[in-house]
């Protein structure tokens, strides 16, 4: 299916709403029935019928069709947050006593799900260095039901070989799930590599304007229906029709925004890499990236987020550098129009900072839609502030 068709036409039935180009926001919780027969039929299958907006809603259904097609999946569900799109399917797939093999250092709330939420139900997780497929194989137990991936990592950018892990999991009858927020389906399609379920924080690149919190899950119709019928409906993390409309609007320009973010990230990482105050730049598409070959094999481009370390990574220099930025904002989320910085030290208590730990030293930058030169000027003056 053509990308342009998906983003501009798929799922839209304009003749049903006055030929309006922009779809309506069906801001209704309820849908009515003329006869008991119709009512009964609908209540029997809330996955297919319009009954109540905790389940299906027409504005959300336009969005679902587009998101499924973008991922090359049979179906999609949208949620009120990215973390709901991760937690709900995991609660659906695991039973008491079940086991998960997860890549180490996943997104912070995913980690908390594995470390403190799921153990309440007797579900345990083994974390592995995902750069080597054998590590997944070694961690599999008879009760392993899920292999959880996040490629690349969004702070330190390690990749997993998605095709190889999917193959291993299939041979053992284990379901695979991948958080694809960093690349979005525009730059990486895990389903085409054999992954079963793909989650994405739509707060990031799909929304693209830092004004919606939302999540997407895509996969086979069988898995999506199973997740919908119990956990999706029970947990009820449904997205509002207005937010769904904002995401449809975001999708129209998603390729343009991703191309821009990718191009500017190339310029800025290469400038930073040559700066005397910078020690290391970590981004999947720099020439010296350790998994460069795999990155070019399974990613069609890169998200515009990278990390770097300072030659002098002391707490004081790192803080002075970040506090000196005039235009690049300090904030947690990313994928919007505005460039952002978050030093790892912001997540660590001051007295726990280990100046020799590369992970502690990392400063993460997300490149938004500003001119690259404008951002470089801001970085330059902040680096000057820490140069003796
Ligand atoms: C932001 C993020 C999430 C969580 O998404 P929310 O929309 O904030 O709930 C999950 N995974 C990754 C990689 C993220 O960056």
CSV table of C-alpha atoms and ligand atoms in Angstrom, one decimal:
chain,number,residue,atom,x,y,z
A,1,UNK,CA,0.0,0.0,0.0
A,2,UNK,CA,1.4,3.5,-0.9
A,3,UNK,CA,2.4,5.6,2.1
A,4,UNK,CA,0.6,8.6,0.5
A,5,UNK,CA,-2.6,6.6,0.2
A,6,UNK,CA,-2.4,5.5,3.9
A,7,UNK,CA,-1.7,9.0,5.2
A,8,UNK,CA,-4.2,10.9,3.0
A,9,UNK,CA,-7.1,8.5,2.2
A,10,UNK,CA,-7.1,5.1,4.0
A,11,UNK,CA,-10.1,4.7,6.4
A,12,UNK,CA,-11.6,8.0,5.4
A,13,UNK,CA,-15.2,7.9,4.0
A,14,UNK,CA,-15.7,11.6,3.1
A,15,UNK,CA,-19.0,11.1,1.4
A,16,UNK,CA,-20.4,10.1,4.9
A,17,UNK,CA,-19.5,13.5,6.4
A,18,UNK,CA,-20.3,16.2,3.9
A,19,UNK,CA,-17.1,15.5,1.8
A,20,UNK,CA,-15.1,17.3,4.6
A,21,UNK,CA,-11.4,16.7,4.0
A,22,UNK,CA,-10.7,16.5,7.7
A,23,UNK,CA,-12.6,13.7,9.4
A,24,UNK,CA,-15.2,14.5,12.1
A,25,UNK,CA,-14.4,14.0,15.8
A,26,UNK,CA,-17.2,11.7,16.9
A,27,UNK,CA,-17.3,12.9,20.5
A,28,UNK,CA,-19.9,10.4,21.6
A,29,UNK,CA,-19.6,7.8,24.4
A,30,UNK,CA,-22.7,5.9,23.2
A,31,UNK,CA,-24.2,4.5,20.0
A,32,UNK,CA,-27.9,3.6,19.7
A,33,UNK,CA,-29.9,0.7,18.2
A,34,UNK,CA,-33.3,0.6,16.6
A,35,UNK,CA,-34.2,-3.0,17.5
A,36,UNK,CA,-33.4,-5.5,20.3
A,37,UNK,CA,-32.1,-7.8,17.6
A,38,UNK,CA,-29.5,-5.2,16.4
A,39,UNK,CA,-28.6,-4.4,20.0
A,40,UNK,CA,-28.1,-8.0,20.9
A,41,UNK,CA,-25.9,-8.7,17.9
A,42,UNK,CA,-23.7,-5.7,18.6
A,43,UNK,CA,-23.3,-6.5,22.3
A,44,UNK,CA,-22.2,-10.0,21.3
A,45,UNK,CA,-19.2,-8.6,19.4
A,46,UNK,CA,-17.9,-5.3,20.6
A,47,UNK,CA,-14.7,-5.7,18.6
A,48,UNK,CA,-16.7,-5.4,15.4
A,49,UNK,CA,-19.7,-3.2,16.4
A,50,UNK,CA,-20.0,0.4,17.6
A,51,UNK,CA,-21.5,0.1,21.1
A,52,UNK,CA,-19.6,2.3,23.5
A,53,UNK,CA,-16.4,4.4,23.0
A,54,UNK,CA,-14.3,2.5,25.6
A,55,UNK,CA,-14.3,-0.2,22.8
A,56,UNK,CA,-14.8,1.2,19.3
A,57,UNK,CA,-15.3,4.7,18.1
A,58,UNK,CA,-15.4,5.9,14.4
A,59,UNK,CA,-12.7,8.5,14.7
A,60,UNK,CA,-10.4,6.1,16.4
A,61,UNK,CA,-11.2,3.5,13.7
A,62,UNK,CA,-9.9,5.8,11.0
A,63,UNK,CA,-6.6,6.1,12.9
A,64,UNK,CA,-6.4,2.4,13.6
A,65,UNK,CA,-6.6,1.5,9.9
A,66,UNK,CA,-3.8,3.9,9.1
A,67,UNK,CA,-1.6,2.8,11.9
A,68,UNK,CA,-2.0,-0.9,11.1
A,69,UNK,CA,-1.2,-0.3,7.4
A,70,UNK,CA,1.9,1.8,8.3
A,71,UNK,CA,3.2,-1.2,10.3
A,72,UNK,CA,2.2,-3.7,7.7
A,73,UNK,CA,0.0,-5.3,10.3
A,74,UNK,CA,-3.5,-6.8,10.1
A,75,UNK,CA,-4.9,-4.7,12.9
A,76,UNK,CA,-4.1,-2.0,15.5
A,77,UNK,CA,-5.4,-0.8,18.8
A,78,UNK,CA,-4.9,2.7,20.1
A,79,UNK,CA,-4.5,3.6,23.8
A,80,UNK,CA,-4.5,6.6,26.1
A,81,UNK,CA,-0.7,6.3,26.4
A,82,UNK,CA,2.3,4.4,25.1
A,83,UNK,CA,2.8,2.6,28.3
A,84,UNK,CA,-0.8,1.3,28.2
A,85,UNK,CA,0.0,0.0,24.7
A,86,UNK,CA,2.9,-2.0,26.4
A,87,UNK,CA,1.2,-3.0,29.7
A,88,UNK,CA,-2.1,-4.2,28.4
A,89,UNK,CA,-0.9,-6.8,25.8
A,90,UNK,CA,1.7,-8.1,28.4
A,91,UNK,CA,-1.1,-8.6,31.0
A,92,UNK,CA,-3.1,-10.3,28.2
A,93,UNK,CA,-0.3,-12.7,27.2
A,94,UNK,CA,1.1,-13.7,30.6
A,95,UNK,CA,-0.5,-16.0,33.2
A,96,UNK,CA,0.5,-16.5,36.8
A,97,UNK,CA,3.9,-18.2,36.9
A,98,UNK,CA,4.8,-17.0,33.4
A,99,UNK,CA,8.2,-15.7,32.4
A,100,UNK,CA,9.5,-13.0,30.1
A,101,UNK,CA,12.9,-12.5,28.6
A,102,UNK,CA,13.4,-8.8,28.1
A,103,UNK,CA,16.2,-6.7,26.6
A,104,UNK,CA,18.0,-4.8,29.4
A,105,UNK,CA,17.4,-1.2,30.2
A,106,UNK,CA,14.0,-0.8,28.5
A,107,UNK,CA,11.9,2.4,28.8
A,108,UNK,CA,11.7,3.4,32.5
A,109,UNK,CA,8.0,2.5,33.1
A,110,UNK,CA,8.4,-0.8,31.1
A,111,UNK,CA,11.2,-1.6,33.5
A,112,UNK,CA,9.0,-0.9,36.5
A,113,UNK,CA,6.2,-3.0,35.0
A,114,UNK,CA,8.7,-6.0,34.8
A,115,UNK,CA,10.4,-5.3,38.1
A,116,UNK,CA,7.6,-4.3,40.5
A,117,UNK,CA,4.1,-4.7,38.9
A,118,UNK,CA,4.2,-8.1,37.2
A,119,UNK,CA,5.8,-9.9,40.2
A,120,UNK,CA,2.6,-9.2,42.1
A,121,UNK,CA,1.0,-11.8,39.8
A,122,UNK,CA,3.9,-14.2,40.0
A,123,UNK,CA,5.3,-13.2,36.6
A,124,UNK,CA,9.0,-12.9,36.4
A,125,UNK,CA,11.5,-11.4,33.9
A,126,UNK,CA,15.1,-12.1,33.0
A,127,UNK,CA,17.0,-9.2,31.4
A,128,UNK,CA,19.6,-9.8,28.8
A,129,UNK,CA,22.2,-7.8,26.8
A,130,UNK,CA,20.2,-7.8,23.5
A,131,UNK,CA,23.1,-7.2,21.2
A,132,UNK,CA,23.7,-11.0,21.0
A,133,UNK,CA,20.9,-13.3,20.0
A,134,UNK,CA,22.4,-16.2,22.0
A,135,UNK,CA,21.7,-14.3,25.2
A,136,UNK,CA,17.9,-14.6,24.5
A,137,UNK,CA,18.3,-18.3,23.8
A,138,UNK,CA,20.2,-18.9,27.1
A,139,UNK,CA,17.5,-17.1,29.2
A,140,UNK,CA,14.5,-19.0,27.8
A,141,UNK,CA,12.8,-21.2,30.4
A,142,UNK,CA,9.9,-23.8,29.8
A,143,UNK,CA,7.5,-21.1,31.1
A,144,UNK,CA,8.8,-18.3,28.9
A,145,UNK,CA,5.8,-16.8,27.0
A,146,UNK,CA,7.2,-13.5,25.7
A,147,UNK,CA,10.4,-12.0,24.4
A,148,UNK,CA,10.3,-8.3,24.8
A,149,UNK,CA,12.5,-6.0,22.7
A,150,UNK,CA,13.2,-2.3,22.3
A,151,UNK,CA,15.4,-1.4,19.4
A,152,UNK,CA,17.2,0.9,19.5
A,153,UNK,CA,17.3,1.8,23.2
A,154,UNK,CA,16.4,5.4,23.6
A,155,UNK,CA,19.3,6.5,25.8
A,156,UNK,CA,22.2,4.3,24.8
A,157,UNK,CA,21.0,3.0,21.3
A,158,UNK,CA,21.9,-0.7,21.5
A,159,UNK,CA,20.0,-2.7,18.8
A,160,UNK,CA,18.7,-6.2,18.7
A,161,UNK,CA,18.7,-8.2,15.5
A,162,UNK,CA,14.9,-8.3,15.2
A,163,UNK,CA,14.8,-10.9,12.4
A,164,UNK,CA,17.1,-13.3,14.3
A,165,UNK,CA,15.2,-13.0,17.6
A,166,UNK,CA,11.9,-13.5,15.9
A,167,UNK,CA,13.2,-16.7,14.2
A,168,UNK,CA,14.5,-18.0,17.5
A,169,UNK,CA,11.2,-17.2,19.3
A,170,UNK,CA,9.1,-18.9,16.6
A,171,UNK,CA,11.1,-22.0,16.8
A,172,UNK,CA,10.1,-22.2,20.5
A,173,UNK,CA,6.5,-21.0,20.2
A,174,UNK,CA,7.2,-17.8,22.1
A,175,UNK,CA,5.5,-14.5,21.2
A,176,UNK,CA,7.8,-11.5,20.4
A,177,UNK,CA,6.9,-7.8,21.1
A,178,UNK,CA,9.0,-4.8,20.2
A,179,UNK,CA,8.8,-1.1,21.3
A,180,UNK,CA,9.3,0.8,18.0
A,181,UNK,CA,8.9,4.3,19.3
A,182,UNK,CA,12.4,5.4,18.3
A,183,UNK,CA,12.2,4.7,14.6
A,184,UNK,CA,8.4,4.8,14.1
A,185,UNK,CA,7.1,2.6,11.2
A,186,UNK,CA,8.5,5.2,8.8
A,187,UNK,CA,12.1,4.0,9.6
A,188,UNK,CA,11.6,0.4,10.9
A,189,UNK,CA,9.0,-2.3,10.3
A,190,UNK,CA,9.4,-5.0,12.9
A,191,UNK,CA,6.4,-7.0,11.7
A,192,UNK,CA,8.1,-7.5,8.3
A,193,UNK,CA,11.0,-9.0,10.2
A,194,UNK,CA,8.8,-11.5,11.9
A,195,UNK,CA,7.9,-9.7,15.2
A,196,UNK,CA,4.4,-10.5,16.5
A,197,UNK,CA,3.4,-7.3,18.3
A,198,UNK,CA,4.7,-3.8,17.9
A,199,UNK,CA,4.1,-1.1,20.5
A,200,UNK,CA,4.7,2.6,19.9
A,201,UNK,CA,4.4,5.7,22.0
A,202,UNK,CA,2.2,7.9,19.7
A,203,UNK,CA,3.0,10.7,22.0
A,204,UNK,CA,6.3,10.9,20.1
A,205,UNK,CA,6.5,10.9,16.3
A,206,UNK,CA,2.9,10.2,15.4
A,207,UNK,CA,1.5,13.1,17.5
A,208,UNK,CA,4.6,15.2,16.7
A,209,UNK,CA,3.5,18.4,18.4
A,210,UNK,CA,3.9,17.7,22.2
A,211,UNK,CA,0.2,18.0,22.7
A,212,UNK,CA,-1.2,14.4,23.0
A,213,UNK,CA,-0.3,11.4,25.1
A,214,UNK,CA,-1.2,8.2,23.2
A,215,UNK,CA,-0.1,4.7,22.3
A,216,UNK,CA,-0.4,2.2,19.5
A,217,UNK,CA,-0.3,-1.6,19.4
A,218,UNK,CA,-0.2,-3.5,16.1
A,219,UNK,CA,-0.2,-7.2,15.3
A,220,UNK,CA,-2.3,-10.1,13.8
A,221,UNK,CA,-6.0,-9.9,13.9
A,222,UNK,CA,-6.1,-12.9,16.2
A,223,UNK,CA,-3.8,-11.4,18.8
A,224,UNK,CA,-5.4,-8.0,18.6
A,225,UNK,CA,-8.9,-9.4,19.0
A,226,UNK,CA,-7.9,-11.5,22.0
A,227,UNK,CA,-6.2,-8.5,23.7
A,228,UNK,CA,-9.3,-6.3,22.9
A,229,UNK,CA,-11.9,-8.7,24.3
A,230,UNK,CA,-10.5,-8.9,27.8
A,231,UNK,CA,-7.6,-6.7,28.9
A,232,UNK,CA,-8.2,-3.7,26.6
A,233,UNK,CA,-11.9,-3.5,27.7
A,234,UNK,CA,-11.1,-4.3,31.3
A,235,UNK,CA,-8.3,-1.8,31.8
A,236,UNK,CA,-10.1,0.8,29.8
A,237,UNK,CA,-7.1,3.0,28.8
A,238,UNK,CA,-9.1,4.3,25.8
A,239,UNK,CA,-8.1,7.4,23.8
A,240,UNK,CA,-10.5,10.3,23.4
A,241,UNK,CA,-11.8,10.9,19.9
A,242,UNK,CA,-10.3,14.4,20.0
A,243,UNK,CA,-6.8,13.0,20.7
A,244,UNK,CA,-7.4,10.5,17.9
A,245,UNK,CA,-8.1,13.3,15.5
A,246,UNK,CA,-4.9,15.1,16.6
A,247,UNK,CA,-3.0,11.9,15.8
A,248,UNK,CA,-4.6,11.7,12.3
A,249,UNK,CA,-3.5,15.2,11.8
A,250,UNK,CA,0.0,14.4,13.0
A,251,UNK,CA,0.2,11.4,10.6
A,252,UNK,CA,-0.3,13.7,7.6
A,253,UNK,CA,3.2,15.3,8.2
A,254,UNK,CA,5.0,12.4,9.9
A,255,UNK,CA,7.3,11.5,7.0
A,256,UNK,CA,8.3,15.2,6.6
A,257,UNK,CA,9.0,15.6,10.3
A,258,UNK,CA,11.0,12.4,10.5
A,259,UNK,CA,13.1,13.3,7.4
A,260,UNK,CA,13.8,16.7,8.9
A,261,UNK,CA,14.7,15.3,12.3
A,262,UNK,CA,17.0,12.7,10.7
A,263,UNK,CA,18.8,15.1,8.4
A,264,UNK,CA,19.4,17.7,11.2
A,265,UNK,CA,20.6,14.9,13.5
A,266,UNK,CA,23.2,13.9,10.8
A,267,UNK,CA,24.5,17.5,10.7
A,268,UNK,CA,24.5,18.0,14.5
A,269,UNK,CA,26.1,14.6,15.4
A,270,UNK,CA,28.9,15.2,12.9
A,271,UNK,CA,29.4,18.8,14.3
A,272,UNK,CA,29.4,17.5,17.9
A,273,UNK,CA,31.8,14.6,17.0
A,274,UNK,CA,34.4,17.2,15.9
A,275,UNK,CA,34.0,19.5,18.9
A,276,UNK,CA,37.0,19.4,21.3
A,277,UNK,CA,34.8,19.4,24.4
A,278,UNK,CA,32.9,16.3,23.3
A,279,UNK,CA,34.1,12.8,24.1
A,280,UNK,CA,31.7,10.5,22.3
A,281,UNK,CA,28.5,10.8,20.2
A,282,UNK,CA,26.2,7.7,20.1
A,283,UNK,CA,23.7,7.5,17.3
A,284,UNK,CA,22.8,4.5,15.1
A,285,UNK,CA,23.8,6.3,11.9
A,286,UNK,CA,27.2,7.7,12.8
A,287,UNK,CA,30.0,6.0,10.9
A,288,UNK,CA,31.7,4.7,14.1
A,289,UNK,CA,28.5,3.2,15.7
A,290,UNK,CA,29.3,-0.3,17.0
A,291,UNK,CA,26.2,-1.9,15.4
A,292,UNK,CA,26.3,0.2,12.2
A,293,UNK,CA,25.9,-2.8,9.9
A,294,UNK,CA,22.8,-4.0,11.7
A,295,UNK,CA,21.4,-0.5,11.9
A,296,UNK,CA,21.6,0.0,8.1
A,297,UNK,CA,20.2,-3.5,7.6
A,298,UNK,CA,17.0,-3.3,9.7
A,299,UNK,CA,16.4,0.5,9.9
A,300,UNK,CA,15.5,2.6,6.8
A,301,UNK,CA,16.6,5.7,8.6
A,302,UNK,CA,17.1,6.9,12.2
A,303,UNK,CA,15.1,8.8,14.7
A,304,UNK,CA,16.6,12.2,15.5
A,305,UNK,CA,17.6,11.4,19.0
A,306,UNK,CA,21.2,10.7,20.1
A,307,UNK,CA,23.4,10.8,23.2
A,308,UNK,CA,26.8,12.3,23.9
A,309,UNK,CA,29.4,12.6,26.6
A,310,UNK,CA,31.6,15.5,27.6
A,311,UNK,CA,35.4,15.3,27.8
A,312,UNK,CA,35.0,16.5,31.3
A,313,UNK,CA,31.9,14.6,32.5
A,314,UNK,CA,32.0,16.1,36.1
A,315,UNK,CA,28.6,16.8,37.6
A,316,UNK,CA,29.4,20.5,37.7
A,317,UNK,CA,30.4,20.8,34.0
A,318,UNK,CA,27.4,18.7,32.9
A,319,UNK,CA,25.1,20.9,34.9
A,320,UNK,CA,26.6,24.2,33.6
A,321,UNK,CA,26.4,23.0,30.0
A,322,UNK,CA,22.7,22.0,30.3
A,323,UNK,CA,21.8,25.1,32.3
A,324,UNK,CA,23.5,27.3,29.7
A,325,UNK,CA,21.3,26.2,26.8
A,326,UNK,CA,19.1,29.1,25.6
A,327,UNK,CA,16.8,27.4,23.0
A,328,UNK,CA,17.1,23.7,23.5
A,329,UNK,CA,14.6,22.8,26.2
A,330,UNK,CA,15.1,20.5,29.2
A,331,UNK,CA,12.2,18.0,29.2
A,332,UNK,CA,11.5,14.2,29.3
A,333,UNK,CA,9.4,13.4,26.2
A,334,UNK,CA,10.5,13.8,22.6
A,335,UNK,CA,9.2,13.5,19.0
A,336,UNK,CA,7.7,17.0,18.9
A,337,UNK,CA,8.6,20.1,17.0
A,338,UNK,CA,11.0,21.4,19.8
A,339,UNK,CA,14.5,20.2,20.4
A,340,UNK,CA,15.2,18.8,23.9
A,341,UNK,CA,18.0,17.8,26.2
A,342,UNK,CA,18.0,15.4,29.2
A,343,UNK,CA,21.2,14.6,31.0
A,344,UNK,CA,21.2,11.2,32.7
A,345,UNK,CA,22.3,13.0,35.9
A,346,UNK,CA,18.7,14.5,36.1
A,347,UNK,CA,17.5,11.0,36.8
A,348,UNK,CA,20.2,10.1,39.4
A,349,UNK,CA,20.6,11.5,43.0
A,350,UNK,CA,23.7,13.8,43.1
A,351,UNK,CA,25.6,11.6,45.6
A,352,UNK,CA,25.0,8.5,43.4
A,353,UNK,CA,26.6,10.0,40.3
A,354,UNK,CA,29.5,7.9,39.2
A,355,UNK,CA,31.7,10.0,37.0
A,356,UNK,CA,33.4,6.9,35.6
A,357,UNK,CA,30.1,5.3,34.4
A,358,UNK,CA,29.4,6.0,30.8
A,359,UNK,CA,25.7,5.5,31.3
A,360,UNK,CA,25.7,8.1,34.0
A,361,UNK,CA,27.6,10.5,31.8
A,362,UNK,CA,25.2,10.4,28.9
A,363,UNK,CA,23.4,13.5,27.8
A,364,UNK,CA,20.5,12.8,25.5
A,365,UNK,CA,19.4,15.2,22.8
A,366,UNK,CA,16.3,15.1,20.6
A,367,UNK,CA,16.5,17.1,17.4
A,368,UNK,CA,13.2,18.8,16.6
A,369,UNK,CA,12.2,20.9,13.6
A,370,UNK,CA,14.3,24.0,14.1
A,371,UNK,CA,17.1,24.9,11.7
A,372,UNK,CA,20.2,22.8,12.4
A,373,UNK,CA,22.4,25.9,12.5
A,374,UNK,CA,20.2,27.5,15.1
A,375,UNK,CA,20.6,24.4,17.3
A,376,UNK,CA,24.4,24.3,16.7
A,377,UNK,CA,24.8,27.9,17.8
A,378,UNK,CA,23.0,27.1,21.0
A,379,UNK,CA,25.1,24.0,21.7
A,380,UNK,CA,28.3,26.0,20.8
A,381,UNK,CA,27.6,28.8,23.3
A,382,UNK,CA,26.8,26.2,26.0
A,383,UNK,CA,30.0,24.3,25.3
A,384,UNK,CA,32.0,27.6,25.4
A,385,UNK,CA,30.5,28.1,28.9
A,386,UNK,CA,32.3,25.0,30.1
A,387,UNK,CA,35.6,25.5,28.2
A,388,UNK,CA,38.3,26.9,30.5
B,1,LIG,C1,7.7,7.6,25.8
B,1,LIG,C2,8.0,6.2,25.6
B,1,LIG,C3,7.2,5.2,26.1
B,1,LIG,C4,5.9,5.5,26.9
B,1,LIG,O1,5.0,6.2,26.1
B,1,LIG,P1,3.9,7.2,26.8
B,1,LIG,O2,3.2,7.7,25.7
B,1,LIG,O3,4.7,8.3,27.6
B,1,LIG,O4,3.1,6.4,27.8
B,1,LIG,C5,7.5,3.9,25.8
B,1,LIG,N1,8.6,3.6,25.2
B,1,LIG,C6,9.5,4.5,24.7
B,1,LIG,C7,10.7,4.1,24.0
B,1,LIG,C8,9.2,5.9,24.9
B,1,LIG,O5,10.1,6.8,24.5
